[in-house]
GROMACS .gro file of C-alpha atoms in nm:
model
  488
    1MET     CA    1   1.249  -2.638  -2.578
    2LYS     CA    2   0.855  -2.613  -2.470
    3LEU     CA    3   0.775  -2.541  -2.123
    4VAL     CA    4   0.524  -2.762  -2.003
    5ILE     CA    5   0.280  -2.684  -1.684
    6PHE     CA    6   0.034  -2.873  -1.441
    7ASN     CA    7  -0.311  -2.696  -1.507
    8THR     CA    8  -0.503  -2.705  -1.193
    9LEU     CA    9  -0.827  -2.676  -1.381
   10THR     CA   10  -0.755  -3.002  -1.613
   11ARG     CA   11  -0.568  -3.140  -1.353
   12LYS     CA   12  -0.298  -3.235  -1.569
   13LYS     CA   13  -0.006  -3.104  -1.745
   14GLU     CA   14  -0.022  -2.943  -2.040
   15LEU     CA   15   0.232  -2.756  -2.334
   16PHE     CA   16   0.210  -2.350  -2.244
   17LYS     CA   17   0.086  -2.141  -2.576
   18PRO     CA   18   0.044  -1.836  -2.463
   19LEU     CA   19  -0.267  -1.648  -2.557
   20HIS     CA   20  -0.057  -1.375  -2.764
   21GLU     CA   21   0.261  -1.503  -2.768
   22PRO     CA   22   0.572  -1.336  -2.674
   23ASN     CA   23   0.335  -1.141  -2.482
   24VAL     CA   24   0.168  -1.353  -2.146
   25GLY     CA   25  -0.075  -1.201  -1.906
   26MET     CA   26   0.020  -1.361  -1.541
   27TYR     CA   27  -0.179  -1.232  -1.254
   28VAL     CA   28  -0.082  -1.370  -0.843
   29CYS     CA   29  -0.263  -1.294  -0.595
   30GLY     CA   30  -0.081  -1.100  -0.360
   31PRO     CA   31  -0.111  -1.060   0.037
   32THR     CA   32  -0.369  -0.895   0.264
   33VAL     CA   33  -0.200  -0.664   0.416
   34TYR     CA   34  -0.333  -0.718   0.772
   35GLY     CA   35   0.037  -0.838   0.922
   36ASP     CA   36   0.371  -0.905   0.890
   37PRO     CA   37   0.456  -1.121   0.579
   38HIS     CA   38   0.524  -1.477   0.711
   39LEU     CA   39   0.647  -1.794   0.522
   40GLY     CA   40   0.381  -1.899   0.433
   41HIS     CA   41   0.406  -1.554   0.224
   42ALA     CA   42   0.732  -1.628   0.058
   43ARG     CA   43   0.639  -1.978  -0.094
   44PRO     CA   44   0.397  -1.836  -0.373
   45ALA     CA   45   0.588  -1.522  -0.385
   46VAL     CA   46   0.886  -1.724  -0.452
   47THR     CA   47   0.762  -1.997  -0.683
   48PHE     CA   48   0.564  -1.695  -0.872
   49ASP     CA   49   0.896  -1.530  -0.920
   50VAL     CA   50   1.107  -1.757  -1.046
   51LEU     CA   51   0.824  -1.869  -1.280
   52PHE     CA   52   0.866  -1.494  -1.426
   53ARG     CA   53   1.205  -1.505  -1.406
   54PHE     CA   54   1.194  -1.857  -1.639
   55LEU     CA   55   0.947  -1.730  -1.933
   56GLY     CA   56   1.160  -1.414  -1.935
   57HIS     CA   57   1.474  -1.650  -2.022
   58LEU     CA   58   1.239  -1.899  -2.277
   59GLY     CA   59   1.193  -1.575  -2.434
   60TYR     CA   60   0.828  -1.401  -2.327
   61LYS     CA   61   0.743  -1.081  -2.261
   62VAL     CA   62   0.588  -1.107  -1.903
   63ARG     CA   63   0.334  -0.843  -1.760
   64TYR     CA   64   0.349  -1.014  -1.394
   65VAL     CA   65  -0.009  -0.867  -1.186
   66ARG     CA   66   0.015  -0.953  -0.781
   67ASN     CA   67  -0.189  -0.740  -0.610
   68ILE     CA   68  -0.257  -0.590  -0.253
   69THR     CA   69  -0.582  -0.688  -0.057
   70ASP     CA   70  -0.697  -0.399   0.088
   71VAL     CA   71  -1.021  -0.420   0.221
   72GLY     CA   72  -1.321  -0.687   0.219
   73HIS     CA   73  -1.132  -0.959   0.306
   74LEU     CA   74  -1.355  -1.040   0.633
   75GLU     CA   75  -1.241  -1.177   0.955
   76ARG     CA   76  -1.470  -1.482   1.003
   77ASP     CA   77  -1.561  -1.600   0.611
   78ALA     CA   78  -1.604  -1.466   0.265
   79ASP     CA   79  -1.968  -1.256   0.406
   80ASP     CA   80  -1.970  -1.278   0.789
   81GLY     CA   81  -1.762  -1.107   1.021
   82GLU     CA   82  -1.565  -0.754   1.048
   83ASP     CA   83  -1.331  -0.659   0.797
   84LYS     CA   84  -0.977  -0.729   0.854
   85ILE     CA   85  -0.771  -0.421   0.784
   86ALA     CA   86  -1.017  -0.234   0.961
   87LYS     CA   87  -0.990  -0.427   1.271
   88LYS     CA   88  -0.690  -0.440   1.297
   89ALA     CA   89  -0.687  -0.035   1.269
   90ARG     CA   90  -0.955  -0.003   1.581
   91LEU     CA   91  -0.733  -0.159   1.808
   92GLU     CA   92  -0.464   0.034   1.677
   93GLN     CA   93  -0.677   0.353   1.662
   94LEU     CA   94  -0.462   0.431   1.339
   95GLU     CA   95  -0.700   0.479   1.046
   96PRO     CA   96  -0.758   0.238   0.773
   97MET     CA   97  -0.489   0.287   0.500
   98GLU     CA   98  -0.180   0.361   0.772
   99ILE     CA   99  -0.235   0.002   0.864
  100VAL     CA  100  -0.210  -0.064   0.448
  101GLN     CA  101   0.105   0.136   0.401
  102TYR     CA  102   0.332  -0.022   0.690
  103TYR     CA  103   0.225  -0.332   0.600
  104THR     CA  104   0.292  -0.334   0.250
  105LEU     CA  105   0.609  -0.175   0.307
  106ARG     CA  106   0.704  -0.420   0.528
  107TYR     CA  107   0.591  -0.655   0.262
  108HIS     CA  108   0.794  -0.542  -0.005
  109LYS     CA  109   1.133  -0.526   0.206
  110ALA     CA  110   1.043  -0.901   0.337
  111MET     CA  111   1.021  -0.994  -0.084
  112GLU     CA  112   1.363  -0.770  -0.142
  113ARG     CA  113   1.540  -0.954   0.108
  114LEU     CA  114   1.419  -1.265  -0.008
  115ASN     CA  115   1.509  -1.146  -0.405
  116VAL     CA  116   1.198  -1.150  -0.507
  117LEU     CA  117   1.157  -0.953  -0.817
  118SER     CA  118   0.902  -0.683  -0.849
  119PRO     CA  119   0.584  -0.719  -1.045
  120SER     CA  120   0.497  -0.558  -1.350
  121ILE     CA  121   0.187  -0.443  -1.187
  122GLU     CA  122   0.132  -0.454  -0.839
  123PRO     CA  123  -0.288  -0.275  -0.789
  124HIS     CA  124  -0.482  -0.206  -0.453
  125ALA     CA  125  -0.812  -0.349  -0.487
  126SER     CA  126  -0.919   0.025  -0.292
  127GLY     CA  127  -0.790   0.190  -0.587
  128HIS     CA  128  -1.063  -0.016  -0.842
  129ILE     CA  129  -1.374   0.016  -0.651
  130ILE     CA  130  -1.530   0.165  -0.945
  131GLU     CA  131  -1.459  -0.157  -1.180
  132GLN     CA  132  -1.588  -0.423  -0.937
  133ILE     CA  133  -1.892  -0.174  -0.924
  134GLU     CA  134  -1.921  -0.206  -1.256
  135LEU     CA  135  -1.839  -0.629  -1.270
  136VAL     CA  136  -2.123  -0.585  -1.010
  137LYS     CA  137  -2.329  -0.454  -1.310
  138LYS     CA  138  -2.306  -0.671  -1.522
  139ILE     CA  139  -2.358  -1.010  -1.346
  140LEU     CA  140  -2.700  -0.853  -1.250
  141GLY     CA  141  -2.777  -0.745  -1.579
  142ASN     CA  142  -2.712  -1.099  -1.673
  143GLY     CA  143  -2.958  -1.247  -1.369
  144TYR     CA  144  -2.730  -1.417  -1.230
  145ALA     CA  145  -2.728  -1.209  -0.892
  146TYR     CA  146  -2.921  -1.038  -0.665
  147GLU     CA  147  -3.031  -0.719  -0.461
  148SER     CA  148  -3.083  -0.778  -0.081
  149GLU     CA  149  -3.088  -0.550   0.231
  150GLY     CA  150  -2.825  -0.284   0.008
  151SER     CA  151  -2.609  -0.614  -0.052
  152VAL     CA  152  -2.547  -0.761  -0.387
  153TYR     CA  153  -2.467  -1.166  -0.378
  154PHE     CA  154  -2.426  -1.433  -0.639
  155ASP     CA  155  -2.693  -1.696  -0.721
  156VAL     CA  156  -2.459  -1.984  -0.698
  157GLU     CA  157  -2.759  -2.234  -0.813
  158LYS     CA  158  -2.888  -2.019  -1.078
  159TYR     CA  159  -2.542  -2.022  -1.179
  160ASN     CA  160  -2.484  -2.391  -1.124
  161LYS     CA  161  -2.734  -2.456  -1.392
  162ASN     CA  162  -2.646  -2.332  -1.679
  163HIS     CA  163  -2.271  -2.407  -1.592
  164ARG     CA  164  -2.045  -2.576  -1.349
  165TYR     CA  165  -1.977  -2.387  -1.041
  166GLY     CA  166  -1.692  -2.644  -0.853
  167ILE     CA  167  -1.542  -2.675  -1.113
  168LEU     CA  168  -1.176  -2.542  -1.049
  169SER     CA  169  -1.205  -2.738  -0.663
  170ASN     CA  170  -1.379  -3.079  -0.795
  171ARG     CA  171  -1.676  -3.004  -0.560
  172ASN     CA  172  -2.057  -3.052  -0.623
  173ILE     CA  173  -2.326  -2.827  -0.474
  174GLU     CA  174  -2.493  -3.077  -0.354
  175ASP     CA  175  -2.294  -3.131  -0.131
  176MET     CA  176  -2.176  -2.794  -0.021
  177LEU     CA  177  -2.537  -2.743   0.038
  178ASN     CA  178  -2.497  -2.983   0.287
  179THR     CA  179  -2.244  -2.884   0.460
  180THR     CA  180  -2.263  -2.481   0.437
  181ARG     CA  181  -2.308  -2.398   0.822
  182GLU     CA  182  -2.549  -2.128   0.905
  183LEU     CA  183  -2.374  -1.776   0.978
  184GLU     CA  184  -2.476  -1.478   1.089
  185GLY     CA  185  -2.614  -1.246   0.765
  186GLN     CA  186  -2.723  -1.549   0.594
  187ASP     CA  187  -3.091  -1.475   0.575
  188GLU     CA  188  -2.999  -1.146   0.339
  189LYS     CA  189  -2.970  -1.474   0.088
  190ARG     CA  190  -3.148  -1.691  -0.134
  191SER     CA  191  -2.907  -1.985  -0.022
  192PRO     CA  192  -2.598  -2.064   0.174
  193VAL     CA  193  -2.355  -2.107  -0.098
  194ASP     CA  194  -2.426  -1.793  -0.233
  195PHE     CA  195  -2.100  -1.575  -0.223
  196ALA     CA  196  -2.147  -1.136  -0.162
  197LEU     CA  197  -2.058  -0.917  -0.415
  198TRP     CA  198  -2.134  -0.620  -0.234
  199LYS     CA  199  -2.144  -0.537   0.099
  200LYS     CA  200  -2.447  -0.295   0.303
  201ALA     CA  201  -2.191  -0.160   0.560
  202LYS     CA  202  -2.275  -0.158   0.919
  203PRO     CA  203  -2.285   0.189   1.106
  204GLU     CA  204  -1.980   0.119   1.274
  205HIS     CA  205  -1.803  -0.002   0.897
  206ILE     CA  206  -1.471   0.270   0.868
  207MET     CA  207  -1.436   0.138   0.481
  208ARG     CA  208  -1.729   0.225   0.236
  209TRP     CA  209  -1.801   0.351  -0.069
  210PRO     CA  210  -2.107   0.480  -0.240
  211SER     CA  211  -2.341   0.231  -0.518
  212PRO     CA  212  -2.603   0.200  -0.649
  213TRP     CA  213  -2.716  -0.041  -0.352
  214SER     CA  214  -2.562   0.114  -0.071
  215ASP     CA  215  -2.323   0.256   0.103
  216GLY     CA  216  -2.052  -0.039   0.130
  217PHE     CA  217  -1.782  -0.223   0.005
  218PRO     CA  218  -1.720  -0.492  -0.234
  219GLY     CA  219  -1.708  -0.836  -0.193
  220TRP     CA  220  -1.325  -0.999  -0.124
  221HIS     CA  221  -1.331  -1.243  -0.436
  222CYS     CA  222  -1.413  -0.951  -0.673
  223GLU     CA  223  -1.116  -0.753  -0.661
  224CYS     CA  224  -0.950  -0.998  -0.849
  225THR     CA  225  -1.206  -1.072  -1.119
  226ALA     CA  226  -1.215  -0.671  -1.202
  227MET     CA  227  -0.838  -0.591  -1.214
  228GLY     CA  228  -0.685  -0.918  -1.358
  229LYS     CA  229  -0.952  -0.776  -1.672
  230LYS     CA  230  -0.856  -0.493  -1.619
  231TYR     CA  231  -0.503  -0.485  -1.697
  232LEU     CA  232  -0.441  -0.832  -1.891
  233GLY     CA  233  -0.761  -0.854  -2.077
  234GLU     CA  234  -1.149  -1.027  -2.082
  235ARG     CA  235  -0.926  -1.371  -2.194
  236PHE     CA  236  -0.505  -1.420  -2.041
  237ASP     CA  237  -0.235  -1.671  -1.970
  238ILE     CA  238  -0.229  -1.744  -1.602
  239HIS     CA  239  -0.323  -1.668  -1.295
  240GLY     CA  240  -0.152  -1.853  -0.993
  241GLY     CA  241  -0.166  -1.866  -0.600
  242GLY     CA  242  -0.158  -2.032  -0.258
  243MET     CA  243  -0.352  -2.426  -0.304
  244ASP     CA  244  -0.488  -2.224   0.002
  245LEU     CA  245  -0.709  -1.991  -0.262
  246ILE     CA  246  -0.861  -2.213  -0.527
  247PHE     CA  247  -1.199  -2.223  -0.291
  248PRO     CA  248  -1.369  -2.017  -0.233
  249HIS     CA  249  -1.138  -1.756  -0.367
  250HIS     CA  250  -1.028  -1.867  -0.761
  251GLU     CA  251  -1.362  -2.037  -0.764
  252CYS     CA  252  -1.591  -1.813  -0.700
  253GLU     CA  253  -1.324  -1.610  -0.972
  254ILE     CA  254  -1.447  -1.824  -1.233
  255ALA     CA  255  -1.786  -1.773  -1.168
  256GLN     CA  256  -1.766  -1.431  -1.181
  257ALA     CA  257  -1.611  -1.413  -1.509
  258VAL     CA  258  -1.841  -1.680  -1.700
  259ALA     CA  259  -2.094  -1.459  -1.556
  260SER     CA  260  -2.034  -1.149  -1.668
  261GLN     CA  261  -1.856  -1.291  -1.942
  262GLY     CA  262  -1.966  -1.556  -2.128
  263ASP     CA  263  -1.637  -1.829  -2.007
  264ASP     CA  264  -1.347  -1.760  -1.782
  265ILE     CA  265  -1.096  -1.542  -1.824
  266VAL     CA  266  -0.728  -1.770  -1.741
  267HIS     CA  267  -0.586  -2.010  -1.959
  268TYR     CA  268  -0.417  -2.157  -1.686
  269TRP     CA  269  -0.426  -2.215  -1.397
  270ILE     CA  270  -0.094  -2.278  -1.127
  271HIS     CA  271  -0.124  -2.329  -0.762
  272ASN     CA  272   0.209  -2.382  -0.541
  273ASN     CA  273   0.152  -2.548  -0.230
  274MET     CA  274   0.124  -2.509   0.139
  275ILE     CA  275   0.397  -2.517   0.388
  276THR     CA  276   0.322  -2.686   0.738
  277ILE     CA  277   0.460  -2.676   1.087
  278ASN     CA  278   0.378  -3.000   1.312
  279GLY     CA  279   0.169  -3.182   0.992
  280GLN     CA  280  -0.106  -2.807   1.012
  281LYS     CA  281  -0.054  -2.514   0.722
  282MET     CA  282   0.114  -2.247   0.847
  283GLY     CA  283  -0.112  -1.912   0.823
  284LYS     CA  284  -0.224  -1.633   1.092
  285SER     CA  285  -0.530  -1.807   1.158
  286LEU     CA  286  -0.357  -2.062   1.307
  287HIS     CA  287  -0.142  -1.886   1.526
  288ASN     CA  288   0.114  -2.072   1.440
  289PHE     CA  289   0.300  -1.886   1.151
  290ILE     CA  290   0.692  -1.775   1.190
  291THR     CA  291   0.702  -1.393   0.977
  292LEU     CA  292   1.020  -1.363   0.800
  293GLU     CA  293   1.173  -1.148   0.992
  294GLU     CA  294   1.188  -1.310   1.297
  295PHE     CA  295   1.342  -1.607   1.102
  296PHE     CA  296   1.594  -1.399   0.957
  297THR     CA  297   1.685  -1.233   1.329
  298GLY     CA  298   1.579  -1.586   1.497
  299ASN     CA  299   1.343  -1.430   1.781
  300HIS     CA  300   1.124  -1.694   1.758
  301GLU     CA  301   1.046  -2.016   2.088
  302LEU     CA  302   1.053  -2.192   1.778
  303LEU     CA  303   1.390  -2.124   1.639
  304THR     CA  304   1.728  -2.232   1.706
  305GLN     CA  305   1.901  -2.023   1.528
  306ALA     CA  306   1.828  -1.710   1.270
  307TYR     CA  307   1.868  -1.814   0.936
  308ALA     CA  308   1.948  -1.565   0.603
  309PRO     CA  309   1.721  -1.496   0.322
  310MET     CA  310   1.832  -1.694   0.067
  311THR     CA  311   1.859  -1.990   0.298
  312ILE     CA  312   1.500  -1.926   0.299
  313ARG     CA  313   1.461  -1.895  -0.031
  314PHE     CA  314   1.673  -2.212  -0.101
  315PHE     CA  315   1.425  -2.403   0.131
  316ILE     CA  316   1.168  -2.339  -0.084
  317LEU     CA  317   1.316  -2.438  -0.411
  318GLN     CA  318   1.428  -2.743  -0.303
  319ALA     CA  319   1.066  -2.877  -0.299
  320HIS     CA  320   0.837  -2.871  -0.589
  321TYR     CA  321   0.640  -2.641  -0.587
  322ARG     CA  322   0.302  -2.850  -0.583
  323SER     CA  323   0.425  -3.068  -0.295
  324THR     CA  324   0.378  -3.001   0.064
  325VAL     CA  325   0.671  -2.891   0.273
  326ASP     CA  326   0.657  -2.905   0.652
  327PHE     CA  327   0.873  -2.642   0.818
  328SER     CA  328   1.176  -2.851   1.115
  329ASN     CA  329   1.479  -2.636   1.232
  330GLU     CA  330   1.615  -2.927   1.091
  331ALA     CA  331   1.523  -2.891   0.756
  332LEU     CA  332   1.628  -2.560   0.748
  333ILE     CA  333   1.984  -2.584   0.904
  334ALA     CA  334   1.968  -2.923   0.589
  335ALA     CA  335   1.922  -2.586   0.323
  336GLU     CA  336   2.174  -2.375   0.465
  337LYS     CA  337   2.488  -2.621   0.401
  338GLY     CA  338   2.303  -2.720   0.109
  339LEU     CA  339   2.312  -2.354  -0.008
  340GLU     CA  340   2.676  -2.313   0.120
  341ARG     CA  341   2.789  -2.582  -0.045
  342LEU     CA  342   2.625  -2.467  -0.366
  343LEU     CA  343   2.794  -2.123  -0.360
  344GLU     CA  344   3.086  -2.307  -0.223
  345SER     CA  345   3.187  -2.438  -0.622
  346TYR     CA  346   2.995  -2.099  -0.770
  347ALA     CA  347   3.320  -1.947  -0.591
  348HIS     CA  348   3.572  -2.184  -0.676
  349LEU     CA  349   3.441  -2.202  -1.042
  350GLN     CA  350   3.486  -1.826  -1.099
  351LYS     CA  351   3.850  -1.869  -0.992
  352LEU     CA  352   4.004  -2.211  -1.200
  353ALA     CA  353   4.166  -2.096  -1.512
  354PRO     CA  354   4.135  -2.403  -1.827
  355SER     CA  355   4.419  -2.580  -1.833
  356GLY     CA  356   4.394  -2.809  -2.194
  357ALA     CA  357   4.148  -3.069  -2.231
  358SER     CA  358   3.888  -3.121  -1.984
  359SER     CA  359   3.911  -3.469  -1.739
  360VAL     CA  360   3.592  -3.394  -1.574
  361ALA     CA  361   3.234  -3.440  -1.788
  362VAL     CA  362   3.077  -3.135  -1.754
  363GLY     CA  363   2.856  -3.146  -2.087
  364GLY     CA  364   2.511  -3.104  -2.087
  365LEU     CA  365   2.393  -2.917  -1.856
  366ARG     CA  366   2.185  -2.703  -1.980
  367ASN     CA  367   2.033  -2.882  -2.134
  368LYS     CA  368   1.933  -3.121  -1.785
  369CYS     CA  369   1.832  -2.827  -1.659
  370GLU     CA  370   1.626  -2.665  -1.911
  371GLU     CA  371   1.446  -3.002  -1.900
  372ALA     CA  372   1.356  -2.983  -1.493
  373MET     CA  373   1.268  -2.626  -1.547
  374CYS     CA  374   1.013  -2.659  -1.839
  375ASP     CA  375   0.842  -3.055  -1.680
  376ASP     CA  376   0.677  -2.796  -1.480
  377LEU     CA  377   0.925  -2.594  -1.348
  378ASN     CA  378   1.095  -2.881  -1.100
  379THR     CA  379   1.370  -2.668  -0.938
  380PRO     CA  380   1.477  -2.913  -0.707
  381VAL     CA  381   1.537  -3.104  -1.019
  382VAL     CA  382   1.789  -2.831  -1.158
  383ILE     CA  383   1.971  -2.830  -0.799
  384ALA     CA  384   2.033  -3.202  -0.790
  385HIS     CA  385   2.201  -3.143  -1.152
  386LEU     CA  386   2.390  -2.792  -1.010
  387PHE     CA  387   2.505  -3.077  -0.695
  388GLU     CA  388   2.629  -3.260  -0.933
  389ALA     CA  389   2.806  -3.062  -1.125
  390SER     CA  390   2.983  -2.888  -0.825
  391LYS     CA  391   3.177  -3.182  -0.751
  392ALA     CA  392   3.363  -3.180  -1.161
  393ILE     CA  393   3.443  -2.775  -1.065
  394ASN     CA  394   3.566  -2.912  -0.668
  395THR     CA  395   3.790  -3.163  -0.892
  396VAL     CA  396   3.915  -2.923  -1.086
  397HIS     CA  397   3.954  -2.701  -0.790
  398ASP     CA  398   4.177  -2.920  -0.582
  399GLY     CA  399   4.404  -2.974  -0.803
  400ASN     CA  400   4.268  -3.334  -0.914
  401GLY     CA  401   4.114  -3.239  -1.280
  402THR     CA  402   4.135  -3.030  -1.511
  403ILE     CA  403   3.906  -2.863  -1.773
  404SER     CA  404   3.909  -2.649  -2.105
  405ALA     CA  405   3.835  -2.283  -2.208
  406GLY     CA  406   3.553  -2.400  -2.306
  407ASP     CA  407   3.358  -2.610  -2.087
  408LEU     CA  408   3.462  -2.373  -1.855
  409GLU     CA  409   3.292  -2.067  -2.022
  410GLU     CA  410   3.018  -2.302  -2.039
  411LEU     CA  411   2.950  -2.385  -1.720
  412LYS     CA  412   3.037  -2.058  -1.553
  413SER     CA  413   2.762  -1.926  -1.801
  414VAL     CA  414   2.475  -2.260  -1.703
  415PHE     CA  415   2.601  -2.157  -1.313
  416GLY     CA  416   2.509  -1.776  -1.347
  417LEU     CA  417   2.137  -1.867  -1.506
  418PHE     CA  418   2.009  -2.138  -1.331
  419ILE     CA  419   2.175  -1.983  -0.960
  420GLU     CA  420   2.134  -1.604  -1.031
  421ASP     CA  421   1.877  -1.522  -1.295
  422ILE     CA  422   1.660  -1.822  -1.284
  423LEU     CA  423   1.653  -1.964  -0.873
  424GLY     CA  424   1.724  -1.643  -0.747
  425LEU     CA  425   1.992  -1.763  -0.528
  426GLN     CA  426   2.234  -1.440  -0.396
  427ALA     CA  427   2.598  -1.565  -0.341
  428ASN     CA  428   2.572  -1.316  -0.025
  429THR     CA  429   2.416  -1.584   0.215
  430VAL     CA  430   2.540  -1.413   0.520
  431THR     CA  431   2.282  -1.318   0.812
  432ALA     CA  432   2.282  -1.013   0.921
  433SER     CA  433   2.024  -0.888   1.069
  434ASN     CA  434   2.053  -0.518   1.037
  435GLY     CA  435   2.138  -0.552   0.658
  436ASN     CA  436   2.497  -0.438   0.684
  437ASP     CA  437   2.632  -0.799   0.524
  438GLU     CA  438   2.852  -0.574   0.281
  439ALA     CA  439   3.040  -0.464   0.547
  440TYR     CA  440   3.013  -0.720   0.745
  441LYS     CA  441   3.261  -0.955   0.514
  442LYS     CA  442   3.534  -0.682   0.507
  443ALA     CA  443   3.568  -0.717   0.839
  444VAL     CA  444   3.589  -1.020   0.860
  445ASP     CA  445   3.821  -1.026   0.516
  446LEU     CA  446   4.023  -0.830   0.724
  447LEU     CA  447   4.020  -1.020   0.973
  448LEU     CA  448   4.167  -1.303   0.815
  449SER     CA  449   4.401  -1.100   0.629
  450MET     CA  450   4.586  -0.997   0.958
  451ARG     CA  451   4.576  -1.368   1.037
  452GLN     CA  452   4.737  -1.449   0.663
  453GLN     CA  453   5.032  -1.178   0.817
  454ALA     CA  454   5.043  -1.320   1.061
  455LYS     CA  455   5.135  -1.682   0.958
  456GLU     CA  456   5.403  -1.494   0.716
  457ASN     CA  457   5.559  -1.369   0.997
  458LYS     CA  458   5.584  -1.693   1.202
  459ASP     CA  459   5.385  -1.588   1.449
  460TRP     CA  460   5.168  -1.874   1.539
  461ALA     CA  461   5.027  -1.777   1.819
  462THR     CA  462   4.830  -1.516   1.668
  463SER     CA  463   4.720  -1.695   1.311
  464ASP     CA  464   4.611  -2.027   1.503
  465LYS     CA  465   4.416  -1.796   1.777
  466ILE     CA  466   4.195  -1.606   1.527
  467ARG     CA  467   4.129  -1.892   1.349
  468ASN     CA  468   4.040  -2.102   1.649
  469GLU     CA  469   3.814  -1.822   1.814
  470MET     CA  470   3.633  -1.795   1.476
  471SER     CA  471   3.592  -2.158   1.461
  472ALA     CA  472   3.409  -2.122   1.791
  473PHE     CA  473   3.210  -1.841   1.643
  474GLY     CA  474   3.065  -2.040   1.378
  475PHE     CA  475   3.309  -1.970   1.138
  476ARG     CA  476   3.502  -2.204   0.847
  477VAL     CA  477   3.844  -2.083   0.726
  478LYS     CA  478   4.026  -2.273   0.434
  479ASP     CA  479   4.383  -2.176   0.350
  480THR     CA  480   4.397  -2.234   0.012
  481LYS     CA  481   4.690  -2.155  -0.226
  482ASP     CA  482   4.598  -1.809  -0.288
  483GLY     CA  483   4.525  -1.686   0.015
  484PHE     CA  484   4.197  -1.798   0.256
  485GLU     CA  485   3.872  -1.877   0.166
  486TRP     CA  486   3.565  -1.837   0.458
  487SER     CA  487   3.204  -1.943   0.543
  488LEU     CA  488   3.001  -1.970   0.786
   0.00000   0.00000   0.00000
């Protein structure tokens, strides 16, 4: 099967043709590490994790680069204000790299709980200052940038005469000139639409490096262009990130690439849409974000309960990556119940035994799921197909149908492939803020084994007491011919 993906640059679905098959280069914009990761960080991480997994399933060898922004991302505007990490360091009286280390580890732990695979390479912007300086030199040498009072700016209007600035976001420079507000420090620029490639550091700026122009720091947009080139070459396959990065970040990346080497370095641009809350983007700047740790513990005024990491992942995958998802407790609770049903069927599948010919329809599941994934990563349709197959599984489990040995092995293979390997969903969905889920499961199993023993001894009072009190705590216990099953 051939993968078709939506290319943001051409605004249409395109057949995926790697530049150096079977090798695929993929670069995804990672977090700016100055605060705890929130739900908005989870969506691109999960989206491109699924793409990474599926490309591997298709037989491609993927080099996946996801950067860490730890310098150059300014507080108020791409070229104005205080560096976000430097500001956090000043407020907490720490070294900037202490802030970076602390929140990078927090990000990694959250991604691990969401079962997001580690990228092949995770470069830091601060570790690639030399590459960014060299990029600026090339752009200057090609006449598309200028130095001003120790800073270097990209000349957008000059670039636009020979190329098109706004090709990714579908904007035109005249509209930008009419709507761009004047900001402090823009008197250094020839035009308000120009953006910084290198900024001269003010005396109080604590993150600075020497350069041919001044002691300063690179512009935010330089890092991804420079690191993408370093690790993936002057032409690579996929550049991804959130839709909010299309302008100005990715637009500026394209301009930098073309200005430095003559053409764009990216073959396919892919963007996931936002997670909103009450119709607004969820993010730090709007002060309406909920951190992932708060979701995992339920410790936030907008949450009615804690949600397991796999519930968050399933909630994200239930919607197509290019659609907006609006947060609500009701939606998350529905996702929790849906995931529970799916994984319960998966557990039933492991216990089934073949019994002659199949009396339930289970054929074609693999092809249907692969077709959905090849259609621009349509994970909601994959999930729908798995739910449909779950009906057949539960029919056989309940003794109302039969399944052949061949169909059973195929179902196990397909469910394992798509639930675990591609969608990345783990069977253990118990929420435990201390992370000790395995011990939690064993304790519940022990308690239910005691109930089972009480039933065998006809101690109905003890048996009923355990079941009723567990039900009050939110457990659902189901007696089966082989013992019991439970879920939250």
